[in-house]
Amino acid sequence: MHSLGSVVEKVRSKNAGPFIITIDIFCKREEIYRKIEASLNKKFLSKYLNVKEGSIKIYLIDNLKVVKVSVDRLFIQGSRFDRDIHGAQLANLISELMIE
Amino acid sequence: MSTKVLVPSGVLGLGFNEKALEKGLERNPDIICIDGGSTDSGPFYLGTGTTKYSEEICKQEWRVLMQARHRLNIPLMIGSCGTCGTNSMVDWMFKLTLEIAKELGQDLKIVRVYCERKKDALITALRSNAIKPLNPILSVNEEEIETFSNIVALAGAEVFQNALSQRADIVIVGRATDTAIISALPLLKKENNGASWHGAKIAECGAFCSTNPQSGVILLEVDKNGFTVEAMAEDAFCSPDSVSAHMLYENSNPFILYEPGGHLDVSDAQYQAINKRQVRVTGSKWIPNQEYTVKLEAAKLAGFQTVMLATIREKYYVDNVVRWTEKLKELGKEKVIANLSLNNCDFDIDVRIIGRDATLGNQEKSFSRDLREVGILVIITASTQKISTQIAAVLNPYLLHLPLQENTALPTFSFPFSPASIDKGELYEFALNHVEILNNPCEGFEFLVNKVRYA
């Protein structure tokens, strides 16, 4: 088992407007891209990130070998219970996922 | 034939490499375009109609751009000025422009565009069914609109084109889409519309689409078939990967970008390296929408806050910090309700454990058993500053001294400053995620034209 972050080029996350956080997984290598694409599904991500399954969108960008995951924020950006205005720390959760 | 747009950086106030700007100017651009803001830093700026950037730095950068514009005699445009793009920030940008024009002795035609929506106009639009929700859906009704502090509509390319067609030297626009600022002139000159929008999206953050994001300056050249993007700093390079990756940045859908009047589809775009600096892009499509819609943004006052910070180094309390914070919240709330005659719903006490899960909250997965110290960040929200300050005063002794067990010595935790609490002032929250259907792209945007003579 390896952490996802240790086998890909980089994982980043960022607010996409005040309501959505988008996570980009730059896989670099084709076999890693295919593996990550196969291992990340909405049901799993919903549980892992504690977000509604219906709010998750997964995009595959073949030419860049990027798996992109966009999710609704738990709290609207900057509202009283929000903890990360720019949402950039969420990427760490994905980086720390253990994959085979 | 082509249209060349010079983009000095992703936002005014962030800095750009002046040598790179000079290189860009030598390429004879047709226009200089820069963004002035976004909602990225949260709702406070829109709520208060203020900027997050230093006025001094913005003025210095704007002076350099005004000199560049003057030398080449080309238009200079800014959108979303002053972070939030409210009317107050258009006035602020206009004031800076006049001060600089005077210092430099320039004659100028300045077009200002105000993008705020009045509450009654928004209510009228709501009644006539011209306000449509986006996902995720935020509900809105007339009473809620009355509580909004500022409402802005994001101007599309036509607003900038209207200003340009008045032969403006400088165009100062309130809230606008980042891309509309840049795509306006290429579209006006009938360059390929997919390429105009796609190129604008790639260039909107300046050199973020290159290997050296901090260098700022990007030259975008749009023609009838596609566009070419090139970083201007000596040590900044553009590759098909660096350019196409920018379509992902801050964009929830990597293939589609919704804009006033339609959407950009880059599913079939082809990226080709011309050399290590230039990337050529073709195949981007613009799909016009039947209805012309603009996105709306609003912020409303959601309360007043006071924050407190304590740090704990004592092993027993560090090891039992979750139980301790639960007790702090529980006893604190009881005492606030009893002593300040408040109801449970009148206030929030949010306690975040720095060192444990302060960043990710209930999304956190990984907990260390061996923390040396923790920070306790207490965020109090109430309907007035006075109440919020009072709540902090009630909590203060607990935060300093609360023991976990009865009949034990009183602990004393660490306060890093005196006073231990800080009044943070107003809390604003975003209140709209909607578009408004317009009868024409400039509807509701207010244009003001001035000629100034300081030469």
Coordinates of N, CA, C and O in Angstrom, one line a residue, chain B residues 119-287:
Chain B
K119 N -31.6 46.8 -4.4 CA -32.4 45.8 -3.8 C -33.8 45.7 -4.5 O -34.3 44.7 -4.9
D120 N -34.4 46.9 -4.8 CA -35.7 47.0 -5.4 C -35.7 46.4 -6.8 O -36.6 45.8 -7.3
A121 N -34.5 46.7 -7.5 CA -34.4 46.2 -8.9 C -34.3 44.6 -8.9 O -34.9 43.9 -9.7
L122 N -33.6 44.1 -7.9 CA -33.5 42.6 -7.7 C -34.9 42.0 -7.4 O -35.3 41.0 -7.9
I123 N -35.6 42.7 -6.5 CA -36.9 42.2 -6.1 C -37.9 42.2 -7.3 O -38.6 41.3 -7.6
T124 N -37.8 43.3 -8.1 CA -38.6 43.4 -9.4 C -38.3 42.2 -10.3 O -39.1 41.5 -10.9
A125 N -37.0 42.0 -10.4 CA -36.5 40.9 -11.3 C -37.0 39.5 -10.8 O -37.4 38.6 -11.5
L126 N -37.0 39.4 -9.4 CA -37.4 38.1 -8.8 C -38.9 37.9 -9.1 O -39.3 36.8 -9.5
R127 N -39.7 39.0 -9.0 CA -41.1 38.9 -9.2 C -41.4 38.5 -10.7 O -42.4 37.9 -11.0
S128 N -40.6 39.0 -11.6 CA -40.9 38.8 -13.0 C -40.2 37.5 -13.5 O -40.0 37.3 -14.7
N129 N -39.7 36.7 -12.5 CA -39.1 35.4 -12.8 C -37.8 35.4 -13.6 O -37.5 34.5 -14.3
A130 N -37.1 36.6 -13.4 CA -35.8 36.7 -14.2 C -34.6 36.3 -13.4 O -33.5 36.4 -13.8
I131 N -34.8 35.8 -12.2 CA -33.7 35.3 -11.3 C -33.8 33.8 -11.2 O -34.8 33.3 -10.8
K132 N -32.7 33.2 -11.7 CA -32.7 31.7 -11.7 C -31.6 31.1 -10.8 O -30.5 31.7 -10.8
P133 N -31.9 30.1 -10.0 CA -30.9 29.5 -9.1 C -29.8 28.7 -9.9 O -30.2 28.1 -10.9
L134 N -28.6 28.7 -9.4 CA -27.6 27.8 -9.8 C -27.4 26.7 -8.8 O -27.9 26.8 -7.7
N135 N -26.6 25.7 -9.1 CA -26.3 24.6 -8.1 C -25.0 24.9 -7.4 O -24.1 25.4 -8.0
P136 N -24.9 24.7 -6.1 CA -25.9 24.3 -5.2 C -26.9 25.4 -4.9 O -26.6 26.6 -4.9
I137 N -28.2 25.0 -4.7 CA -29.3 26.0 -4.7 C -29.3 26.7 -3.3 O -29.3 26.0 -2.3
L138 N -29.3 28.0 -3.4 CA -29.5 28.8 -2.2 C -30.9 29.4 -2.3 O -31.2 30.0 -3.4
S139 N -31.7 29.3 -1.3 CA -33.0 29.9 -1.5 C -32.9 31.5 -1.3 O -32.1 32.0 -0.6
V140 N -33.8 32.2 -2.0 CA -33.8 33.6 -1.9 C -35.3 34.1 -1.9 O -36.1 33.5 -2.7
N141 N -35.6 35.1 -1.1 CA -36.9 35.7 -1.2 C -36.8 37.2 -0.9 O -35.7 37.7 -0.6
E142 N -37.9 37.9 -1.0 CA -37.9 39.3 -0.9 C -37.4 39.8 0.4 O -36.6 40.8 0.5
E143 N -37.8 39.1 1.5 CA -37.3 39.6 2.8 C -35.8 39.4 3.0 O -35.2 40.3 3.5
E144 N -35.3 38.3 2.4 CA -33.9 38.1 2.5 C -33.1 39.2 1.7 O -32.1 39.6 2.1
I145 N -33.6 39.5 0.5 CA -33.0 40.5 -0.3 C -32.8 41.8 0.5 O -31.8 42.5 0.4
E146 N -33.9 42.1 1.3 CA -33.8 43.4 2.0 C -32.6 43.4 3.0 O -32.2 44.4 3.4
T147 N -32.1 42.2 3.4 CA -31.0 42.2 4.4 C -29.6 42.2 3.7 O -28.6 42.2 4.3
F148 N -29.6 42.2 2.3 CA -28.3 42.2 1.6 C -27.6 43.5 1.8 O -28.2 44.5 1.8
S149 N -26.3 43.5 1.9 CA -25.6 44.7 2.0 C -25.2 45.2 0.6 O -25.4 46.4 0.2
N150 N -24.5 44.4 -0.2 CA -24.2 44.8 -1.6 C -24.6 43.6 -2.5 O -24.3 42.5 -2.2
I151 N -25.0 44.0 -3.7 CA -25.4 43.0 -4.7 C -24.7 43.5 -6.0 O -24.8 44.7 -6.4
V152 N -24.0 42.6 -6.6 CA -23.3 43.0 -7.9 C -23.7 41.9 -9.0 O -24.0 40.8 -8.7
A153 N -23.7 42.4 -10.2 CA -23.9 41.5 -11.4 C -22.6 41.5 -12.1 O -21.9 42.5 -12.2
L154 N -22.2 40.3 -12.6 CA -20.9 40.1 -13.3 C -21.1 40.5 -14.7 O -21.8 39.8 -15.5
A155 N -20.4 41.6 -15.1 CA -20.5 42.1 -16.5 C -19.9 41.1 -17.5 O -18.9 40.5 -17.2
G156 N -20.5 41.1 -18.6 CA -20.0 40.2 -19.7 C -19.1 41.1 -20.7 O -18.9 42.3 -20.5
A157 N -18.6 40.4 -21.7 CA -17.8 41.1 -22.7 C -18.4 42.3 -23.3 O -17.7 43.3 -23.6
E158 N -19.7 42.3 -23.5 CA -20.4 43.4 -24.2 C -20.3 44.7 -23.5 O -20.3 45.8 -24.1
V159 N -20.2 44.6 -22.2 CA -20.1 45.8 -21.3 C -18.7 46.5 -21.7 O -18.7 47.7 -21.9
F160 N -17.7 45.7 -21.7 CA -16.4 46.2 -22.1 C -16.3 46.7 -23.5 O -15.7 47.8 -23.8
Q161 N -17.0 46.0 -24.4 CA -17.1 46.4 -25.8 C -17.8 47.8 -26.0 O -17.3 48.6 -26.7
N162 N -18.8 47.9 -25.2 CA -19.6 49.2 -25.2 C -18.6 50.4 -24.8 O -18.6 51.4 -25.5
A163 N -17.8 50.1 -23.8 CA -16.9 51.2 -23.3 C -15.8 51.4 -24.4 O -15.5 52.6 -24.6
L164 N -15.3 50.3 -25.0 CA -14.3 50.5 -26.0 C -14.8 51.2 -27.2 O -14.1 52.0 -27.8
S165 N -16.1 51.0 -27.6 CA -16.6 51.6 -28.8 C -16.8 53.1 -28.6 O -17.0 53.9 -29.5
Q166 N -16.7 53.5 -27.3 CA -16.7 55.0 -27.0 C -15.3 55.6 -27.0 O -15.1 56.7 -26.6
R167 N -14.4 54.8 -27.6 CA -13.0 55.3 -27.7 C -12.4 55.6 -26.4 O -11.7 56.6 -26.2
A168 N -12.6 54.8 -25.4 CA -12.1 55.1 -24.1 C -10.6 54.7 -24.0 O -10.1 53.8 -24.7
D169 N -9.8 55.6 -23.3 CA -8.4 55.2 -23.1 C -8.3 54.3 -21.9 O -7.5 53.4 -21.9
I170 N -9.1 54.5 -20.9 CA -9.1 53.7 -19.7 C -10.6 53.3 -19.4 O -11.5 54.1 -19.4
V171 N -10.8 52.0 -19.1 CA -12.1 51.5 -18.8 C -12.0 50.8 -17.4 O -11.2 50.0 -17.2
I172 N -12.9 51.4 -16.5 CA -12.9 50.9 -15.1 C -14.3 50.3 -14.9 O -15.3 51.0 -14.9
V173 N -14.3 49.0 -14.7 CA -15.6 48.3 -14.6 C -15.6 47.6 -13.2 O -14.7 47.1 -12.7
G174 N -16.8 47.7 -12.6 CA -17.1 47.0 -11.3 C -17.0 45.5 -11.6 O -16.3 45.0 -12.5
R175 N -17.8 44.7 -10.8 CA -17.7 43.2 -10.9 C -17.9 42.8 -12.4 O -18.8 43.2 -13.1
A176 N -17.0 41.9 -12.8 CA -17.1 41.3 -14.2 C -16.5 39.9 -14.2 O -15.8 39.6 -13.2
T177 N -16.8 39.1 -15.2 CA -16.1 37.8 -15.2 C -14.7 38.1 -15.6 O -14.4 39.0 -16.4
D178 N -13.8 37.3 -15.0 CA -12.4 37.5 -15.3 C -12.1 37.5 -16.8 O -11.3 38.2 -17.3
T179 N -12.8 36.5 -17.5 CA -12.6 36.3 -18.9 C -13.1 37.4 -19.8 O -12.6 37.7 -20.9
A180 N -14.2 38.0 -19.4 CA -14.9 39.1 -20.2 C -14.0 40.2 -20.4 O -14.0 40.8 -21.5
I181 N -13.1 40.6 -19.5 CA -12.2 41.7 -19.6 C -11.3 41.5 -20.8 O -11.0 42.4 -21.6
I182 N -10.8 40.2 -20.9 CA -9.8 39.9 -21.9 C -10.4 39.5 -23.2 O -9.8 39.8 -24.3
S183 N -11.6 38.9 -23.2 CA -12.1 38.4 -24.5 C -12.8 39.6 -25.3 O -13.1 39.5 -26.5
A184 N -13.1 40.7 -24.6 CA -13.9 41.7 -25.2 C -13.4 42.3 -26.5 O -14.1 42.3 -27.5
L185 N -12.1 42.6 -26.6 CA -11.6 43.2 -27.8 C -11.4 42.2 -28.9 O -11.9 42.4 -30.1
P186 N -10.8 41.0 -28.6 CA -10.8 40.0 -29.7 C -12.2 39.7 -30.3 O -12.3 39.6 -31.5
L187 N -13.2 39.6 -29.4 CA -14.6 39.3 -29.9 C -15.1 40.5 -30.8 O -15.7 40.3 -31.8
L188 N -14.8 41.7 -30.3 CA -15.2 42.9 -31.0 C -14.6 43.0 -32.4 O -15.2 43.4 -33.4
K189 N -13.3 42.5 -32.5 CA -12.6 42.5 -33.8 C -12.9 41.2 -34.6 O -12.2 40.9 -35.6
K190 N -14.0 40.5 -34.2 CA -14.4 39.3 -34.9 C -13.4 38.2 -35.0 O -13.4 37.4 -36.0
E191 N -12.6 38.1 -34.0 CA -11.7 36.9 -34.0 C -12.5 35.7 -33.6 O -13.7 35.8 -33.2
N192 N -12.0 34.5 -33.7 CA -12.7 33.3 -33.4 C -13.3 33.4 -32.0 O -12.5 33.6 -31.1
N193 N -14.6 33.2 -31.9 CA -15.2 33.4 -30.5 C -14.8 32.4 -29.5 O -14.6 32.7 -28.3
G194 N -14.7 31.1 -29.9 CA -14.2 30.1 -29.0 C -12.8 30.4 -28.5 O -12.5 30.3 -27.3
A195 N -12.0 30.8 -29.4 CA -10.6 31.1 -29.1 C -10.5 32.3 -28.2 O -9.7 32.4 -27.3
S196 N -11.4 33.3 -28.5 CA -11.4 34.5 -27.7 C -11.7 34.2 -26.2 O -11.0 34.7 -25.3
W197 N -12.7 33.4 -26.0 CA -13.0 33.0 -24.6 C -12.0 32.1 -24.0 O -11.6 32.2 -22.8
H198 N -11.6 31.1 -24.7 CA -10.6 30.1 -24.2 C -9.3 30.8 -23.8 O -8.7 30.6 -22.8
G199 N -8.8 31.6 -24.8 CA -7.6 32.4 -24.5 C -7.7 33.3 -23.3 O -6.8 33.4 -22.5
A200 N -8.9 33.9 -23.2 CA -9.1 34.7 -22.0 C -9.0 33.9 -20.7 O -8.5 34.4 -19.7
K201 N -9.6 32.7 -20.7 CA -9.6 31.9 -19.5 C -8.2 31.5 -19.2 O -7.7 31.5 -18.0
I202 N -7.4 31.2 -20.2 CA -6.0 30.8 -20.0 C -5.2 31.9 -19.5 O -4.3 31.8 -18.6
A203 N -5.4 33.2 -19.9 CA -4.6 34.3 -19.6 C -5.1 35.0 -18.3 O -4.4 35.9 -17.8
E204 N -6.3 34.7 -17.8 CA -6.9 35.5 -16.8 C -6.1 35.5 -15.5 O -6.3 36.5 -14.7
C205 N -5.3 34.5 -15.2 CA -4.5 34.6 -14.0 C -3.1 35.0 -14.4 O -2.1 34.7 -13.6
G206 N -2.9 35.6 -15.5 CA -1.5 36.0 -15.9 C -0.7 34.8 -16.1 O -1.1 33.8 -16.8
A207 N 0.5 34.8 -15.6 CA 1.5 33.7 -15.8 C 1.2 32.4 -15.1 O 2.1 31.5 -15.1
F208 N 0.1 32.3 -14.5 CA -0.3 31.0 -13.8 C -0.3 29.9 -14.8 O -0.1 28.7 -14.4
C209 N -0.5 30.2 -16.1 CA -0.5 29.1 -17.1 C 0.9 28.8 -17.6 O 1.1 28.1 -18.6
S210 N 1.9 29.4 -17.0 CA 3.3 29.2 -17.3 C 4.1 28.5 -16.2 O 3.5 28.1 -15.2
T211 N 5.4 28.3 -16.4 CA 6.2 27.6 -15.4 C 6.6 28.6 -14.3 O 7.1 28.1 -13.3
N212 N 6.4 29.9 -14.5 CA 6.8 30.8 -13.4 C 5.6 31.8 -13.1 O 5.5 32.9 -13.7
P213 N 4.6 31.3 -12.3 CA 3.4 32.0 -12.1 C 3.6 33.4 -11.5 O 2.9 34.4 -11.9
Q214 N 4.7 33.6 -10.8 CA 4.9 34.9 -10.1 C 5.3 36.0 -11.1 O 5.2 37.2 -10.8
S215 N 5.8 35.6 -12.3 CA 6.3 36.7 -13.2 C 5.2 37.5 -13.8 O 5.4 38.6 -14.3
G216 N 4.0 37.0 -13.8 CA 2.8 37.8 -14.2 C 2.4 37.9 -15.6 O 1.3 37.5 -16.0
V217 N 3.4 38.4 -16.4 CA 2.9 39.0 -17.7 C 2.8 37.9 -18.8 O 3.6 37.1 -19.1
I218 N 1.6 38.0 -19.5 CA 1.2 37.0 -20.5 C 0.8 37.8 -21.8 O 0.1 38.8 -21.6
L219 N 1.2 37.3 -22.9 CA 0.7 37.9 -24.2 C -0.2 36.9 -24.8 O 0.2 35.7 -25.1
L220 N -1.5 37.3 -25.1 CA -2.4 36.5 -25.8 C -2.7 37.0 -27.2 O -3.0 38.2 -27.3
E221 N -2.5 36.2 -28.2 CA -2.8 36.6 -29.6 C -3.9 35.7 -30.1 O -3.7 34.5 -30.3
V222 N -5.0 36.4 -30.4 CA -6.2 35.6 -30.9 C -6.4 36.0 -32.4 O -6.3 37.1 -32.8
D223 N -6.7 34.9 -33.2 CA -7.0 35.2 -34.6 C -8.3 34.5 -35.0 O -9.1 34.0 -34.2
K224 N -8.5 34.3 -36.3 CA -9.7 33.7 -36.8 C -9.8 32.2 -36.6 O -10.9 31.6 -36.7
N225 N -8.7 31.6 -36.3 CA -8.7 30.1 -36.1 C -8.4 29.6 -34.7 O -8.8 28.5 -34.4
G226 N -7.7 30.4 -33.9 CA -7.3 29.9 -32.6 C -6.6 31.0 -31.9 O -6.7 32.2 -32.2
F227 N -5.8 30.6 -30.9 CA -5.0 31.6 -30.1 C -3.6 31.1 -29.8 O -3.4 29.9 -29.8
T228 N -2.7 32.0 -29.5 CA -1.4 31.7 -29.1 C -1.1 32.4 -27.8 O -1.4 33.6 -27.7
V229 N -0.6 31.7 -26.8 CA -0.3 32.3 -25.5 C 1.2 32.1 -25.3 O 1.8 31.2 -25.7
E230 N 1.7 33.2 -24.7 CA 3.2 33.3 -24.5 C 3.5 34.0 -23.2 O 2.9 35.1 -23.0
A231 N 4.4 33.5 -22.4 CA 4.8 34.2 -21.2 C 5.9 35.1 -21.5 O 6.8 34.8 -22.4
M232 N 5.9 36.3 -20.9 CA 6.8 37.4 -21.3 C 8.1 37.4 -20.5 O 9.1 37.9 -20.9
A233 N 8.1 36.8 -19.3 CA 9.3 36.9 -18.5 C 10.4 35.9 -19.1 O 10.0 34.9 -19.6
E234 N 11.7 36.2 -18.9 CA 12.7 35.4 -19.5 C 12.7 34.0 -19.0 O 13.0 33.1 -19.7
D235 N 12.4 33.8 -17.7 CA 12.4 32.5 -17.1 C 11.1 31.8 -17.0 O 10.9 30.9 -16.2
A236 N 10.1 32.3 -17.8 CA 8.8 31.7 -17.8 C 8.5 31.0 -19.1 O 8.7 31.6 -20.2
F237 N 8.0 29.8 -19.0 CA 7.8 29.0 -20.2 C 6.4 28.5 -20.2 O 5.8 28.2 -19.2
C238 N 5.8 28.3 -21.4 CA 4.5 27.7 -21.6 C 4.6 26.4 -22.3 O 5.3 26.4 -23.3
S239 N 3.9 25.4 -21.8 CA 3.9 24.1 -22.5 C 2.4 23.8 -22.7 O 1.5 24.3 -22.0
P240 N 2.1 22.8 -23.6 CA 0.7 22.4 -23.7 C 0.1 21.9 -22.4 O -1.0 22.2 -22.1
D241 N 0.9 21.3 -21.5 CA 0.5 20.9 -20.2 C 0.2 22.1 -19.3 O -0.9 22.1 -18.6
S242 N 1.1 23.0 -19.2 CA 1.0 24.1 -18.3 C -0.3 25.0 -18.7 O -1.0 25.5 -17.9
V243 N -0.5 25.1 -20.0 CA -1.6 25.9 -20.6 C -2.9 25.2 -20.4 O -3.9 25.7 -19.8
S244 N -3.0 23.9 -20.8 CA -4.3 23.2 -20.6 C -4.6 23.0 -19.2 O -5.8 22.9 -18.8
A245 N -3.6 22.8 -18.3 CA -3.9 22.6 -16.9 C -4.6 23.8 -16.3 O -5.3 23.7 -15.3
H246 N -4.4 25.0 -16.9 CA -5.1 26.2 -16.3 C -6.6 26.1 -16.5 O -7.3 26.8 -15.7
M247 N -7.1 25.4 -17.4 CA -8.5 25.2 -17.6 C -9.1 24.5 -16.3 O -10.3 24.7 -16.0
L248 N -8.3 23.8 -15.6 CA -8.8 23.1 -14.4 C -8.9 24.0 -13.2 O -9.6 23.8 -12.2
Y249 N -8.0 25.1 -13.2 CA -7.8 25.9 -12.0 C -9.0 26.6 -11.6 O -9.6 27.4 -12.4
E250 N -9.4 26.5 -10.4 CA -10.6 27.2 -9.8 C -11.9 27.0 -10.6 O -12.7 27.8 -10.6
N251 N -11.9 25.9 -11.4 CA -13.0 25.7 -12.3 C -13.6 24.3 -12.0 O -12.8 23.3 -12.1
S252 N -14.8 24.2 -11.6 CA -15.3 22.9 -11.2 C -15.4 21.9 -12.4 O -15.2 20.7 -12.2
N253 N -15.7 22.4 -13.5 CA -15.8 21.5 -14.7 C -14.7 21.9 -15.7 O -14.6 23.0 -16.1
P254 N -13.8 20.9 -16.0 CA -12.6 21.3 -16.7 C -12.8 21.5 -18.2 O -11.9 22.0 -18.9
F255 N -14.0 21.2 -18.7 CA -14.3 21.3 -20.1 C -15.2 22.4 -20.5 O -15.3 22.9 -21.6
I256 N -16.0 22.9 -19.5 CA -17.0 23.9 -19.8 C -16.9 25.1 -18.9 O -16.6 24.9 -17.7
L257 N -17.0 26.2 -19.5 CA -17.0 27.5 -18.7 C -18.2 28.3 -19.0 O -18.4 28.7 -20.2
Y258 N -19.1 28.5 -18.0 CA -20.3 29.3 -18.3 C -19.9 30.8 -18.2 O -19.3 31.3 -17.2
E259 N -20.4 31.6 -19.2 CA -20.1 33.0 -19.2 C -21.4 33.7 -19.6 O -22.4 33.1 -20.0
P260 N -21.5 35.0 -19.4 CA -22.7 35.7 -19.8 C -22.9 35.5 -21.3 O -22.1 35.7 -22.1
G261 N -24.1 35.0 -21.6 CA -24.5 34.8 -23.0 C -24.2 33.5 -23.6 O -24.5 33.2 -24.8
G262 N -23.6 32.6 -22.9 CA -23.2 31.3 -23.5 C -22.2 30.5 -22.7 O -22.0 30.8 -21.5
H263 N -21.7 29.5 -23.3 CA -20.6 28.8 -22.6 C -19.5 28.3 -23.6 O -19.7 28.2 -24.8
L264 N -18.3 28.2 -23.0 CA -17.1 27.7 -23.7 C -17.0 26.2 -23.5 O -17.2 25.7 -22.4
D265 N -16.7 25.5 -24.6 CA -16.5 24.1 -24.5 C -15.2 23.8 -25.1 O -14.9 24.0 -26.3
V266 N -14.3 23.3 -24.3 CA -12.9 23.0 -24.7 C -12.6 21.5 -24.9 O -11.5 21.1 -25.0
S267 N -13.7 20.7 -24.9 CA -13.5 19.2 -25.0 C -12.7 18.8 -26.2 O -11.9 17.9 -26.1
D268 N -12.8 19.6 -27.3 CA -12.0 19.2 -28.5 C -10.8 20.1 -28.8 O -10.3 20.1 -29.9
A269 N -10.4 20.9 -27.8 CA -9.3 21.8 -28.0 C -8.0 21.0 -28.2 O -7.8 20.0 -27.6
Q270 N -7.2 21.5 -29.1 CA -5.9 21.0 -29.4 C -4.8 22.0 -28.9 O -4.9 23.1 -29.3
Y271 N -3.9 21.5 -28.2 CA -2.8 22.3 -27.6 C -1.5 21.9 -28.3 O -1.1 20.7 -28.3
Q272 N -0.8 22.8 -28.9 CA 0.4 22.5 -29.6 C 1.6 23.4 -29.3 O 1.4 24.7 -29.3
A273 N 2.7 22.9 -28.9 CA 3.9 23.7 -28.6 C 4.5 24.3 -29.9 O 4.8 23.5 -30.8
I274 N 4.6 25.6 -30.0 CA 5.3 26.2 -31.1 C 6.8 26.2 -30.8 O 7.6 25.9 -31.6
N275 N 7.1 26.6 -29.6 CA 8.5 26.5 -29.1 C 8.3 26.5 -27.6 O 7.1 26.3 -27.1
K276 N 9.3 26.6 -26.8 CA 9.1 26.4 -25.3 C 8.4 27.6 -24.7 O 8.1 27.5 -23.5
R277 N 8.2 28.7 -25.4 CA 7.5 29.8 -24.8 C 6.1 29.9 -25.3 O 5.2 30.5 -24.6
Q278 N 5.8 29.5 -26.5 CA 4.5 29.7 -27.1 C 3.7 28.4 -27.3 O 4.3 27.4 -27.8
V279 N 2.4 28.5 -27.0 CA 1.5 27.4 -27.2 C 0.4 27.8 -28.1 O -0.2 28.9 -27.8
R280 N 0.1 27.1 -29.1 CA -1.0 27.4 -30.0 C -2.2 26.5 -29.6 O -2.1 25.3 -29.4
V281 N -3.4 27.1 -29.6 CA -4.6 26.3 -29.2 C -5.7 26.6 -30.3 O -6.0 27.7 -30.6
T282 N -6.3 25.5 -30.7 CA -7.4 25.5 -31.7 C -8.5 24.6 -31.3 O -8.2 23.7 -30.4
G283 N -9.6 24.7 -31.9 CA -10.7 23.7 -31.6 C -11.6 24.1 -30.4 O -12.5 23.3 -30.1
S284 N -11.4 25.2 -29.8 CA -12.3 25.6 -28.7 C -13.6 26.1 -29.3 O -13.6 26.8 -30.3
K285 N -14.7 25.8 -28.6 CA -16.0 26.2 -29.2 C -16.8 27.1 -28.2 O -16.8 26.9 -27.0
W286 N -17.4 28.1 -28.8 CA -18.3 29.0 -28.0 C -19.8 28.6 -28.4 O -20.1 28.6 -29.6
I287 N -20.6 28.3 -27.4 CA -22.0 27.9 -27.7 C -22.9 29.0 -27.1 O -23.0 29.1 -25.8

